[in-house]
XYZ file of C-alpha atoms in Angstrom:
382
model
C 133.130 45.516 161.389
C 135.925 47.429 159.262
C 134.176 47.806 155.976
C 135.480 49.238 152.693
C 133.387 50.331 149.249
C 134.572 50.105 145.948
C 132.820 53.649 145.345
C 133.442 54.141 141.798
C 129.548 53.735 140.938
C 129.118 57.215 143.818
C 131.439 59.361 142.305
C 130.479 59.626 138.520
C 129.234 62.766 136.939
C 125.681 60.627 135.690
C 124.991 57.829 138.122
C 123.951 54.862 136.534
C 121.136 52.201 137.968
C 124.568 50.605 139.342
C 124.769 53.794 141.167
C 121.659 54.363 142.897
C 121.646 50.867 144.088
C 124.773 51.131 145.729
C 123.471 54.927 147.254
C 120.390 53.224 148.596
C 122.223 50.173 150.277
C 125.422 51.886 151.350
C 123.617 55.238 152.697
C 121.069 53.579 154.702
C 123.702 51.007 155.938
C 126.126 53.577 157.560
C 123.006 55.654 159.242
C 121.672 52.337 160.810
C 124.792 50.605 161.762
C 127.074 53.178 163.552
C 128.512 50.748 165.276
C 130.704 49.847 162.351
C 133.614 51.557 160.781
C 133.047 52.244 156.957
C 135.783 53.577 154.019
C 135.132 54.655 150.987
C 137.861 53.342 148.170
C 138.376 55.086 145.000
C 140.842 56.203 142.016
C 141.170 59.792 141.257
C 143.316 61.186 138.991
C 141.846 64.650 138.600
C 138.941 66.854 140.392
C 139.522 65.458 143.396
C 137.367 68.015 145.080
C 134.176 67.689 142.901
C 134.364 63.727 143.831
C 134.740 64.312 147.550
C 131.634 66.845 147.050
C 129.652 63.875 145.844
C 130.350 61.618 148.817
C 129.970 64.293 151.273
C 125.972 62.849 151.095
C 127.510 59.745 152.750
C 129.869 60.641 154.947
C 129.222 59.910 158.769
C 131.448 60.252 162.144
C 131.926 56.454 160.899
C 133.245 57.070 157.798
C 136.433 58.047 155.787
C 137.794 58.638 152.599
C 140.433 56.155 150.860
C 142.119 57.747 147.249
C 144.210 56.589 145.090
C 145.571 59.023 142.797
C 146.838 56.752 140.080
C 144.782 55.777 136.764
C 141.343 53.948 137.669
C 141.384 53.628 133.710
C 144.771 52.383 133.788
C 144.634 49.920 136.783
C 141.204 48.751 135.177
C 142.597 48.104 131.706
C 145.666 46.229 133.012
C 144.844 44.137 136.149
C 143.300 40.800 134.557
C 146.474 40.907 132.349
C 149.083 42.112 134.748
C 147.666 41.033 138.364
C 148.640 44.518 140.365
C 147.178 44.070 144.178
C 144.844 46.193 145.010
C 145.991 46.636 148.459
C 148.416 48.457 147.021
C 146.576 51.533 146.575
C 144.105 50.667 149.190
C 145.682 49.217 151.906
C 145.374 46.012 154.405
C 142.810 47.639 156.985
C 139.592 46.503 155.645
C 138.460 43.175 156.843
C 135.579 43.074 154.016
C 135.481 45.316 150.847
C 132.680 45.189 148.392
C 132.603 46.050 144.913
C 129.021 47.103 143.532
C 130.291 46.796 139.572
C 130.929 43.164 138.320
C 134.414 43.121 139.259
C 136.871 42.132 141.889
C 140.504 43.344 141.590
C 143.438 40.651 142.341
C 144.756 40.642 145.921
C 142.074 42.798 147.721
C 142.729 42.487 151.751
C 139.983 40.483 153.610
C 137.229 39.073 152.743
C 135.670 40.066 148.986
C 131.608 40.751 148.082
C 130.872 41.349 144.683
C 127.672 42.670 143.283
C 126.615 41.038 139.564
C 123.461 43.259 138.816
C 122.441 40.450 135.338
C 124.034 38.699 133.046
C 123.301 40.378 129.707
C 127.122 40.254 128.922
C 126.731 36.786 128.367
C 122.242 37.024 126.960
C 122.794 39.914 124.954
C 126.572 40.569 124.633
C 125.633 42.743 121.361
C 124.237 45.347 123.452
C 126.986 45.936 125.487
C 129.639 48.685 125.050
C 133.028 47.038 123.549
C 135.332 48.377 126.321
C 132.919 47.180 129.199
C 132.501 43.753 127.249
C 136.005 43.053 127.038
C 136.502 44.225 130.965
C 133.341 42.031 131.934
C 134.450 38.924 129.618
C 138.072 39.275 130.830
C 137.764 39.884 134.318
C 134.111 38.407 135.492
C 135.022 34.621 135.832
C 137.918 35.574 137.510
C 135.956 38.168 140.212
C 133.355 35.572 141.361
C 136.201 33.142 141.826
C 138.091 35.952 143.989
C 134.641 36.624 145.964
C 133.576 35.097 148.880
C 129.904 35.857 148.457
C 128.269 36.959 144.993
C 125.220 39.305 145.401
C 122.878 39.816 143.065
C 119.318 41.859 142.395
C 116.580 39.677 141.815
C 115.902 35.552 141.986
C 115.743 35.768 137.716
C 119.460 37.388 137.741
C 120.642 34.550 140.660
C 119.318 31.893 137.756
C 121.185 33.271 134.806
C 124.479 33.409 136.504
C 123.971 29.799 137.799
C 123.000 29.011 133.827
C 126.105 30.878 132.635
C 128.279 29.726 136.204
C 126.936 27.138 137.552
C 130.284 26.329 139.840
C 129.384 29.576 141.736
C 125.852 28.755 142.910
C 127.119 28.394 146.517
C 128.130 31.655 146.668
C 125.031 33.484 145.609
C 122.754 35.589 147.722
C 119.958 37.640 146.360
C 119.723 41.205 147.700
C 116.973 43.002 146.155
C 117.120 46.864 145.088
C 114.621 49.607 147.431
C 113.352 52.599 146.196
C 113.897 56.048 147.285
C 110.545 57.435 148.892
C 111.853 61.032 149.679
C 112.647 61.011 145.713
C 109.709 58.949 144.410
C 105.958 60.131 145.975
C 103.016 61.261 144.756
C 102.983 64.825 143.856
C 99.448 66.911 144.359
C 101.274 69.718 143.281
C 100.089 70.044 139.702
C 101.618 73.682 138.889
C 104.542 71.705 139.956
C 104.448 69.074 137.344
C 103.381 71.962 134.943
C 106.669 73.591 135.666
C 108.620 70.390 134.895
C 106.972 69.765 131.505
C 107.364 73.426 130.535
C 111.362 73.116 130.837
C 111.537 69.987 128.877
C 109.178 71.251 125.920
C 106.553 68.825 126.681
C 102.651 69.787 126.592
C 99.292 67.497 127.132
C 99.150 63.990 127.963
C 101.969 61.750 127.637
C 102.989 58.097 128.397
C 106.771 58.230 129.348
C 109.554 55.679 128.836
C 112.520 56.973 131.247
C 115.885 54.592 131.285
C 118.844 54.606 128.795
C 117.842 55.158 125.469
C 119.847 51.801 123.971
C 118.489 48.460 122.393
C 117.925 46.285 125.227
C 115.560 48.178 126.400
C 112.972 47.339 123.630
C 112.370 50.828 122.234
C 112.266 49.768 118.607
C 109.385 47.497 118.973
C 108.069 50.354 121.715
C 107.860 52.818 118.605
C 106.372 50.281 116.521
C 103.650 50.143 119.292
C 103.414 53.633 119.500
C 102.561 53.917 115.344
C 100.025 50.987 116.254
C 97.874 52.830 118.580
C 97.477 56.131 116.756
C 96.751 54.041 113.494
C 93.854 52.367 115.551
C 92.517 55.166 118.195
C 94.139 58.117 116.426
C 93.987 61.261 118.818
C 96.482 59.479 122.330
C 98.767 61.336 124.440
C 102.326 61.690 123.070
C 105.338 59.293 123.939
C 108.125 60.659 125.686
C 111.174 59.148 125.777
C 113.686 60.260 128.622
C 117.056 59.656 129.807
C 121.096 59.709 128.415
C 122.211 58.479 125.303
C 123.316 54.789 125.673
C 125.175 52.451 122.904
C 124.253 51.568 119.771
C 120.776 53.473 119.810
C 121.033 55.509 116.442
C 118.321 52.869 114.832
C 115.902 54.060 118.038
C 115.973 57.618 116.669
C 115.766 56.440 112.574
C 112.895 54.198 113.840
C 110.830 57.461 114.936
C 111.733 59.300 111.051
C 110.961 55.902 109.556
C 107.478 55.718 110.939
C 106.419 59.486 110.476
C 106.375 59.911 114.324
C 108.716 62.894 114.559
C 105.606 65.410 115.928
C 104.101 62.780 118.226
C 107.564 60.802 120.140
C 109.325 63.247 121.843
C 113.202 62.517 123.198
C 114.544 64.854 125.961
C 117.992 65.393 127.290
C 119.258 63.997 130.290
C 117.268 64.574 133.123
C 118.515 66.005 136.483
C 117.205 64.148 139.749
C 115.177 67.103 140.621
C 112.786 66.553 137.733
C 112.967 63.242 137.732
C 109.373 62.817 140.146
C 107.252 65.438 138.730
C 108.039 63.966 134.932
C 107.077 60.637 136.182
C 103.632 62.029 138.062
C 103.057 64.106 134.861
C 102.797 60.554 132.817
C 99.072 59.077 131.818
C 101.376 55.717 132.503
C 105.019 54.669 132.478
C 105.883 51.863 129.968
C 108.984 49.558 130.619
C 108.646 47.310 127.459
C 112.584 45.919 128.305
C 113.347 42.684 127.602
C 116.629 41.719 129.956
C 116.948 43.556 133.320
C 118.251 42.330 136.745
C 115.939 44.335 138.730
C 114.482 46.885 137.004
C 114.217 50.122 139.035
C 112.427 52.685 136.659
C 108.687 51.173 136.673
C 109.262 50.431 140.837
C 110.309 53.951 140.861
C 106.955 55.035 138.491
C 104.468 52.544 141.082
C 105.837 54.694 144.055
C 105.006 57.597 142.518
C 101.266 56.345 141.932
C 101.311 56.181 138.190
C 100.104 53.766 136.227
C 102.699 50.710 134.821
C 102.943 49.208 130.970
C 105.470 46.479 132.006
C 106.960 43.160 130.144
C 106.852 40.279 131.388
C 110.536 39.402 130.501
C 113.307 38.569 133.139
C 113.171 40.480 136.263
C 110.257 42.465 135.563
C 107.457 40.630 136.997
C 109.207 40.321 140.413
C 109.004 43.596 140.488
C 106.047 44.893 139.445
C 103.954 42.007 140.275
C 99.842 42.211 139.600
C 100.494 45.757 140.149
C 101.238 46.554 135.974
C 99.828 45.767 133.123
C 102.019 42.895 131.628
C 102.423 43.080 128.046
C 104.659 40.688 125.835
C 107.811 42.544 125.073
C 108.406 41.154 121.653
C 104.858 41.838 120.306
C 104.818 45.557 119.427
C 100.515 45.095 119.388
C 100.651 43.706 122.502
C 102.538 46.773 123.811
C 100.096 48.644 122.093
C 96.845 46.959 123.303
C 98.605 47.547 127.129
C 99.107 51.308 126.201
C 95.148 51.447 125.391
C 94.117 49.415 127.923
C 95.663 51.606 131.224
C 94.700 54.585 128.704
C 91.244 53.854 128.606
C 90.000 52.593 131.502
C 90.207 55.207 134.361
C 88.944 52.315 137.122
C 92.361 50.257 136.223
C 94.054 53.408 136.482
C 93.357 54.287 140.088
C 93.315 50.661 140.794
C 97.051 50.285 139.658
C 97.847 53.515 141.183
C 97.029 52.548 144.595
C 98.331 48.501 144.485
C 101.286 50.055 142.902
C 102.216 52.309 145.859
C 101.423 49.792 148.147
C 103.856 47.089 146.299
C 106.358 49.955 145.932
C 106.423 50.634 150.191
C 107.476 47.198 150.746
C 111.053 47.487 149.125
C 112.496 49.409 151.634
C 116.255 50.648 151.484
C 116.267 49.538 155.196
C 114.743 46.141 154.867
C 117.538 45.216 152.074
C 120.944 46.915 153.443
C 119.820 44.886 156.927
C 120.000 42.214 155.025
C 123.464 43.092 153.105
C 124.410 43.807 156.599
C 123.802 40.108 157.817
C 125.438 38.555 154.986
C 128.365 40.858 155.889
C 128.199 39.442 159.132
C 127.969 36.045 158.322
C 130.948 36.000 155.691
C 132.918 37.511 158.682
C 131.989 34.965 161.226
């Protein structure tokens, strides 16, 4: 097969969730399947170098680079209001080209895959950046009409588009997201973890929250929790909360000031991938109070490192994590806080979650789901 990838998600300077699911499928695909000819597609208007640098991680004997050096911004802004091809830019040599981000350009050569990670555009449009939420409202009706097969992360995130789209249930496949075991594992190494903590101020216990710091991702009530258990059990391990700045999270920070928590939650910058593992085995437990995700990758990510899961039960979530977490109801700040006490408390459920968890996490395999991306290729190609 002649196969080309939208690679925008690969190439930005902080990859996203959006990102790392397309790494995991796309990298494993091209190392099993050398049979088939792959090409990466992007805009670049500038650095050229320090984007072919990032996809250097992908590139096989099977593999080349497609760019386009006019405006991704530009071409993006215009092309649900002025219908420029794609092919264009990118050619007619691809028989199947599949974009990972929500949308499908007009006139794309041979057959079109699009990947719709949820549908909080349409559950929770407030949360959503305004440029994205004009692209999205704009342009997504229009991409799933363009596609010839709609993938998406989890059976909850197939559902919602069906409630918000029903006319495109035919087209729907479910792929789920793997996790990255050579990233994600259990660390032994404590003068390791030591060392990690050390460079992001952080000292003692802690229960760490690591994702986008924005407002569907429950941290409000997640403070509120937080106040709740040191009002009842007084001396617990700090809350860290890691990861970039998303939108609309200044009430997340005045919620920390507002409850008196400034010595006891802790936010930290961005954290590079290399830290990433040893901040998660450092954790007492990782809490993922969120209430909309389409997969959910952070608390997989936590269960293959062997700690300890605080999860909601909201959308994706218990897919995921299944009896391996301690399910707590997202919208009930004490129930967050009775699950924070609970894994923090009992050292029995701690080991017990430790080891389901890592055996749940080994089962979603970046090989098991790209063979079966692969397949669907294969069957939209006849």
């Amino acid at each position: 097969m002649n196969i080309s990838f939208d690679v925008l998600p690969l190439i930005s300077e902080n990859m996203s969730g959006i990102g790392y699911c397309q790494a995991g499928l796309v990298g494993e695909m091209i190392r099993s399947h050398p049979e088939d000819r792959y090409t990466f597609d992007y805009f670049s208007r500038k650095n050229h170098e320090v984007k072919r640098k990032r996809l250097a991680a992908y590139m096989q004997e099977n593999c080349s680079i497609n760019e386009s050096h006019f405006s991704g911004f530009l071409y993006r802004s215009i092309m649900n209001i002025i219908p420029v091809p794609y092919s264009v830019f990118f050619g007619k040599k691809a028989e199947l080209t599949h974009f990972f981000n929500y949308i499908v350009p007009p006139f794309v050569h041979g057959k079109k895959v699009v990947t719709i990670h949820d549908m909080v555009i349409r559950a929770y449009p407030e949360t959503v950046r305004f440029r994205t939420k004009q692209l999205l409202l704009t342009g997504m009706k229009k991409s799933m009409k363009r596609a010839d097969v709609i993938i998406t992360d989890s059976e909850f995130s197939k559902s919602e588009i069906i409630k918000y789209y029903p006319q495109f249930a035919d087209k729907i496949k479910v792929v789920y997201c793997g996790v990255n075991t050579e990233k994600f594992y259990h660390i032994a190494d404590s003068e390791r973890i030591e060392k990690t903590k050390k460079s992001l101020g952080i000292e003692g216990e802690y229960f760490l929250y690591l994702g986008t710091i924005e407002p569907r991702k429950n941290l409000e009530r997640l403070i509120e929790a937080y106040r709740i258990l040191k009002d009842r059990y007084g001396d617990v391990p700090k809350l860290v909360m890691a990861g970039g700045k998303g939108w609309l999270n200044s009430g997340i920070y005045s919620k920390v000031q507002e409850l008196g928590l400034e010595e006891s939650v802790q936010f930290t910058k961005y954290i590079p991938d290399e830290d990433i593992c040893p901040l998660m085995n450092g954790a007492c437990a990782f809490v993922f109070p969120s209430i909309y995700e389409g997969f959910g990758m952070p608390p997989l990510e936590a269960m293959a490192c062997g700690v300890p899961v605080v999860s909601s039960g909201e959308a994706s979530l218990p897919e995921v994590v299944g009896d391996c977490a301690v399910i707590v109801d997202a919208y009930s700040p004490l129930s967050i806080a009775e699950g924070m006490y609970k894994i923090y408390s009992d050292e029995t459920l701690r080991e017990n979650l430790s080891r389901s968890g890592m055996e749940r996490a080994a089962e979603f395999t970046w090989n098991r789901f790209s063979e079966k991306l692969h397949g669907i290729y294969e069957e939209v190609l006849g």
